[in-house]
N, C-alpha and C. Protein backbone atom coordinates (compact mmCIF):
# COMPACT_ATOMS: atom_id res chain seq x y z
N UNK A 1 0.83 -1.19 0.00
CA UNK A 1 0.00 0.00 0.00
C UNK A 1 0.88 1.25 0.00
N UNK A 2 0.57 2.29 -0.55
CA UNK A 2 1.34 3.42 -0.88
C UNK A 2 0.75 4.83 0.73
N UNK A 3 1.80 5.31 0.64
CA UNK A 3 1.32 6.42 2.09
C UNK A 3 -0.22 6.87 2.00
N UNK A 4 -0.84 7.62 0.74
CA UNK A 4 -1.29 8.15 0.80
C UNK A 4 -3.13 6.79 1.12
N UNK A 5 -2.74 5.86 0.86
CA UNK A 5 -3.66 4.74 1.32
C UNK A 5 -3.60 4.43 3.32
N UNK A 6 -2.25 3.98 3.42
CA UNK A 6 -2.09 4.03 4.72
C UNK A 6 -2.72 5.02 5.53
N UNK A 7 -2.20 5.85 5.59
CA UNK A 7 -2.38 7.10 6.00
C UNK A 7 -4.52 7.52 6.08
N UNK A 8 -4.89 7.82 5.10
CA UNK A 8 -6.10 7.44 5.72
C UNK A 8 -7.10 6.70 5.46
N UNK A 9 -6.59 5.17 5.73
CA UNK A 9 -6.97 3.70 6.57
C UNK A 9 -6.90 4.53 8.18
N UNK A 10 -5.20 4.96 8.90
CA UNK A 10 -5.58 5.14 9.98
C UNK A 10 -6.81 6.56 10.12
N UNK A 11 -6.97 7.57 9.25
CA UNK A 11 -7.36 8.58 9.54
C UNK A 11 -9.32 8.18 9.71
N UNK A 12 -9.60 6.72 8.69
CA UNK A 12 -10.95 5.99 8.81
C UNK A 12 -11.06 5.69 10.34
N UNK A 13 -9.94 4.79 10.76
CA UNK A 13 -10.28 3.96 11.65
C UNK A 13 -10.37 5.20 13.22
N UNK A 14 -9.59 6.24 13.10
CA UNK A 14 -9.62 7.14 14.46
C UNK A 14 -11.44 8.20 13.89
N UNK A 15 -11.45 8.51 12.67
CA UNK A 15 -13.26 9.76 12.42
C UNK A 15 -14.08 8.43 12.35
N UNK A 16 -14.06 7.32 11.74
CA UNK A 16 -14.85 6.68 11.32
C UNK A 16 -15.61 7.19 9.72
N UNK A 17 -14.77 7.93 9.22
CA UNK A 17 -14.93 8.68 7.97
C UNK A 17 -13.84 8.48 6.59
N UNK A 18 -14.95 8.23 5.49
CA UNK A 18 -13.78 7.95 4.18
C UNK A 18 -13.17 9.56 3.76
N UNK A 19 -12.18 10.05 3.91
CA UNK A 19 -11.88 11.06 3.71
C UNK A 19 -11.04 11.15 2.67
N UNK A 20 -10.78 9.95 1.47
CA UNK A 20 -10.54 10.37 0.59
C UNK A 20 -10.97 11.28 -0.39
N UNK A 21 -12.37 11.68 -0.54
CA UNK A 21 -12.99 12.76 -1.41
C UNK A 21 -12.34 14.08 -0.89
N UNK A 22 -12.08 14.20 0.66
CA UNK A 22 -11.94 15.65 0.77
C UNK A 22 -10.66 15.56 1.38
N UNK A 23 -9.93 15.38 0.77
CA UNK A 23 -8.13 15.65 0.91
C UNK A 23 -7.89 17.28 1.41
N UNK A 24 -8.46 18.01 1.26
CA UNK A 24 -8.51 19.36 1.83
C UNK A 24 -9.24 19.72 2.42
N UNK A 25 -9.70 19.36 3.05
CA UNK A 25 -10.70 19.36 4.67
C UNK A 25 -10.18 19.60 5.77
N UNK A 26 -10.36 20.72 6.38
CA UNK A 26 -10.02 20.92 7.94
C UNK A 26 -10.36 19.71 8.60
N UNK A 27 -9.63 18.89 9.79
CA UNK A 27 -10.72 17.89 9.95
C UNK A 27 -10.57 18.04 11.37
N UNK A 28 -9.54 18.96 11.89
CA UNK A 28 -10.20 19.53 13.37
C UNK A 28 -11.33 20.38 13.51
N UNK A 29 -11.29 21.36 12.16
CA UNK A 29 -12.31 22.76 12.31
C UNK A 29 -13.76 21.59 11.89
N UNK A 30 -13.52 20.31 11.51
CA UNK A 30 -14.89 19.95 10.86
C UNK A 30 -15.32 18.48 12.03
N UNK A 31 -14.91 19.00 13.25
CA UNK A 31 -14.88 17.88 14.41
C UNK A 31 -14.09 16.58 14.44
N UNK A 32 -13.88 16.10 12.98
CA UNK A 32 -13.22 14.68 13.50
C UNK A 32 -12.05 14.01 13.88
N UNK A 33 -11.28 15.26 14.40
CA UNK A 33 -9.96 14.83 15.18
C UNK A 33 -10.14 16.04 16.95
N UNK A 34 -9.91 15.23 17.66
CA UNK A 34 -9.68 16.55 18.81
C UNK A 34 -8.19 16.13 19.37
N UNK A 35 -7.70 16.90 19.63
CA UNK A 35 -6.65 16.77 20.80
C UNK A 35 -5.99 15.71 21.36
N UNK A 36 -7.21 14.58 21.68
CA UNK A 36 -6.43 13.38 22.70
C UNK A 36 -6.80 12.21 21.34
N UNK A 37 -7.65 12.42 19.84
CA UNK A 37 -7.58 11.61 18.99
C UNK A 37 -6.02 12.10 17.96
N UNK A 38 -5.45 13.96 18.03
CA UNK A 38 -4.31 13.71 17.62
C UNK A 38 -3.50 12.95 18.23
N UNK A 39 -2.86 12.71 19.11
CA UNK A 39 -1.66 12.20 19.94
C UNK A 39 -2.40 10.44 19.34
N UNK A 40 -3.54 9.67 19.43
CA UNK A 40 -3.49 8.86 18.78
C UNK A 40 -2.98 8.49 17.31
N UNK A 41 -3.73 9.63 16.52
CA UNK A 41 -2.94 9.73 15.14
C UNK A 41 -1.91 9.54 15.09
N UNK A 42 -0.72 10.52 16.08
CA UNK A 42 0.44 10.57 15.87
C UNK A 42 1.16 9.26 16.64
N UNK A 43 0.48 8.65 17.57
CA UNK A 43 0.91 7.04 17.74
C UNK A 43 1.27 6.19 16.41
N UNK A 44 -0.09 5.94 15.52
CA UNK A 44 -0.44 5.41 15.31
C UNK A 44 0.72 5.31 13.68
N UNK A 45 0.79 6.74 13.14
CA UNK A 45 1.83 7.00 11.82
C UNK A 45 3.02 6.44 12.60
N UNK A 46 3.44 7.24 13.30
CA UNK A 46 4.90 6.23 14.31
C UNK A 46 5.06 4.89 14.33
N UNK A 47 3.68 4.49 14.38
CA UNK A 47 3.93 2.99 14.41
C UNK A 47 3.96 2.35 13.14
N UNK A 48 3.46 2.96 12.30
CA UNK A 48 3.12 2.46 10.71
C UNK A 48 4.25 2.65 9.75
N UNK A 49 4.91 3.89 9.63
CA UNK A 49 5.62 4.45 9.12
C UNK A 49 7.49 4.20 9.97
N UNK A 50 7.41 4.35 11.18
CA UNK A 50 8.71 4.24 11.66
C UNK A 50 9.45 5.56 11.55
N UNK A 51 8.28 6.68 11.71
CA UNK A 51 9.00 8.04 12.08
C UNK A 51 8.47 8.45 12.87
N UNK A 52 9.37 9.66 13.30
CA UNK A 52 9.43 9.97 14.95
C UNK A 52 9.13 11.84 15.03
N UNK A 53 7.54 11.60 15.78
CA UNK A 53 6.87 12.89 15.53
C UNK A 53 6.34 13.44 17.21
N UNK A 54 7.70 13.80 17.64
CA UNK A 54 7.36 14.34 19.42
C UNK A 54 6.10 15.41 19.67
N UNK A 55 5.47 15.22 20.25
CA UNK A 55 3.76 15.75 20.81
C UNK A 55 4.40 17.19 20.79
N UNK A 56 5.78 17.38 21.29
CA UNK A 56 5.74 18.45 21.75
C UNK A 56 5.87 19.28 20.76
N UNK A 57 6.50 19.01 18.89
CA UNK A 57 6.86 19.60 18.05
C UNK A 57 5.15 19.77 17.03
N UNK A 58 4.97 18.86 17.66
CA UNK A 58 3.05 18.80 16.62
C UNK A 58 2.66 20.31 16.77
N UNK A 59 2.62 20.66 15.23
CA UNK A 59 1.88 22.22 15.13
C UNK A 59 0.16 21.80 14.52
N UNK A 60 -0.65 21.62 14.54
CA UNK A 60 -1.66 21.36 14.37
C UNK A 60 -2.06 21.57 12.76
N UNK A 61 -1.25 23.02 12.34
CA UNK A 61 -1.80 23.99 10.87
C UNK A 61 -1.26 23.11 10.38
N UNK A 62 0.35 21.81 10.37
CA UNK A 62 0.56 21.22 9.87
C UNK A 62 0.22 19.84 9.09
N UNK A 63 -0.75 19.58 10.03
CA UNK A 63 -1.70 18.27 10.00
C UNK A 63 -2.70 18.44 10.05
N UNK A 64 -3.81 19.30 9.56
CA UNK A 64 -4.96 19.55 9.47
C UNK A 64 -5.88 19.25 8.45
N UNK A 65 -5.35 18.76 7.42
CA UNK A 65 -6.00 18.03 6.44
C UNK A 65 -5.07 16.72 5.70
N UNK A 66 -6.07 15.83 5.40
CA UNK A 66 -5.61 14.76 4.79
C UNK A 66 -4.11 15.04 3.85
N UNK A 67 -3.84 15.98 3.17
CA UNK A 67 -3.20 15.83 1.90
C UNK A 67 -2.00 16.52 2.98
N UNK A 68 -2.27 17.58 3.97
CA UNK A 68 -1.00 17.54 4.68
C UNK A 68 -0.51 16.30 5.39
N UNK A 69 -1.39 16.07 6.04
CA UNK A 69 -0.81 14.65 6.58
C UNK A 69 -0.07 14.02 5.95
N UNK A 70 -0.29 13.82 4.91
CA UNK A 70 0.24 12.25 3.59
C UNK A 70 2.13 13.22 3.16
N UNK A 71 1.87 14.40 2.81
CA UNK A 71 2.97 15.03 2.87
C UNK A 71 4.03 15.37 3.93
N UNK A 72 3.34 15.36 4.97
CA UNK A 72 4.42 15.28 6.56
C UNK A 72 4.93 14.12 6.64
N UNK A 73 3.97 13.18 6.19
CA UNK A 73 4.68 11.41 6.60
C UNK A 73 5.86 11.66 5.77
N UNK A 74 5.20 11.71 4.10
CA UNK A 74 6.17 11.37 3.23
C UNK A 74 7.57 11.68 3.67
N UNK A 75 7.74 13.58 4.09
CA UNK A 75 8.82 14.45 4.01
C UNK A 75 10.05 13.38 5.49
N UNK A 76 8.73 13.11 6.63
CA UNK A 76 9.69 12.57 7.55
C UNK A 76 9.86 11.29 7.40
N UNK A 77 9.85 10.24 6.28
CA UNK A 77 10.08 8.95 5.79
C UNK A 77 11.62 9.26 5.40
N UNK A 78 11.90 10.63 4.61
CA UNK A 78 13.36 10.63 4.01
C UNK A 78 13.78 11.42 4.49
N UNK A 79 13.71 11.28 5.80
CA UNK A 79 14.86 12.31 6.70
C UNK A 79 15.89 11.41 7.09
C-alpha cells in the first residue's frame, strides 16, 4: 500500500470517515480529530511508518488536512 492509502486507513479507523474525497478538509475545524484523537494519530503514523513525531513539536496547521498529513509522513520517511 502506498502512504497516501495508509495514511487514511488510519485517519478511517480514528473519524470513522472515508476522507478520501476531501483531501482538503479541515478535519479539526470539521470535528473529526480533537486533541487526545491527535496524539493517537500521531501514535499510530509512528507505528506504521517508523518516524518519529514528538507531541511536543506537533503544530496542528501542519496536520490539518488529509493531503497535509500524507505530505508530513512522506517528508519525515526521508529524513
Amino acid at each position: 500500500m502506498d502512504t497516501k492509502t495508509e495514511v487514511l486507513d488510519i485517519l478511517n479507523e480514528l473519524t470513522g470517515e472515508d476522507l478520501s474525497e476531501n483531501m482538503d478538509d479541515n478535519i479539526f475545524e470539521d470535528g473529526l480529530l480533537d486533541s487526545m484523537a491527535s496524539v493517537q494519530m500521531l501514535l499510530s503514523l509512528q507505528e506504521k511508518f517508523g518516524i518519529d513525531v514528538p507531541v511536543s513539536e506537533f503544530n496542528r496547521e501542519e496536520w490539518d488536512t488529509p493531503n497535509k498529513i500524507v505530505a508530513k509522513v512522506e517528508s519525515l520517511e526521508n529524513e
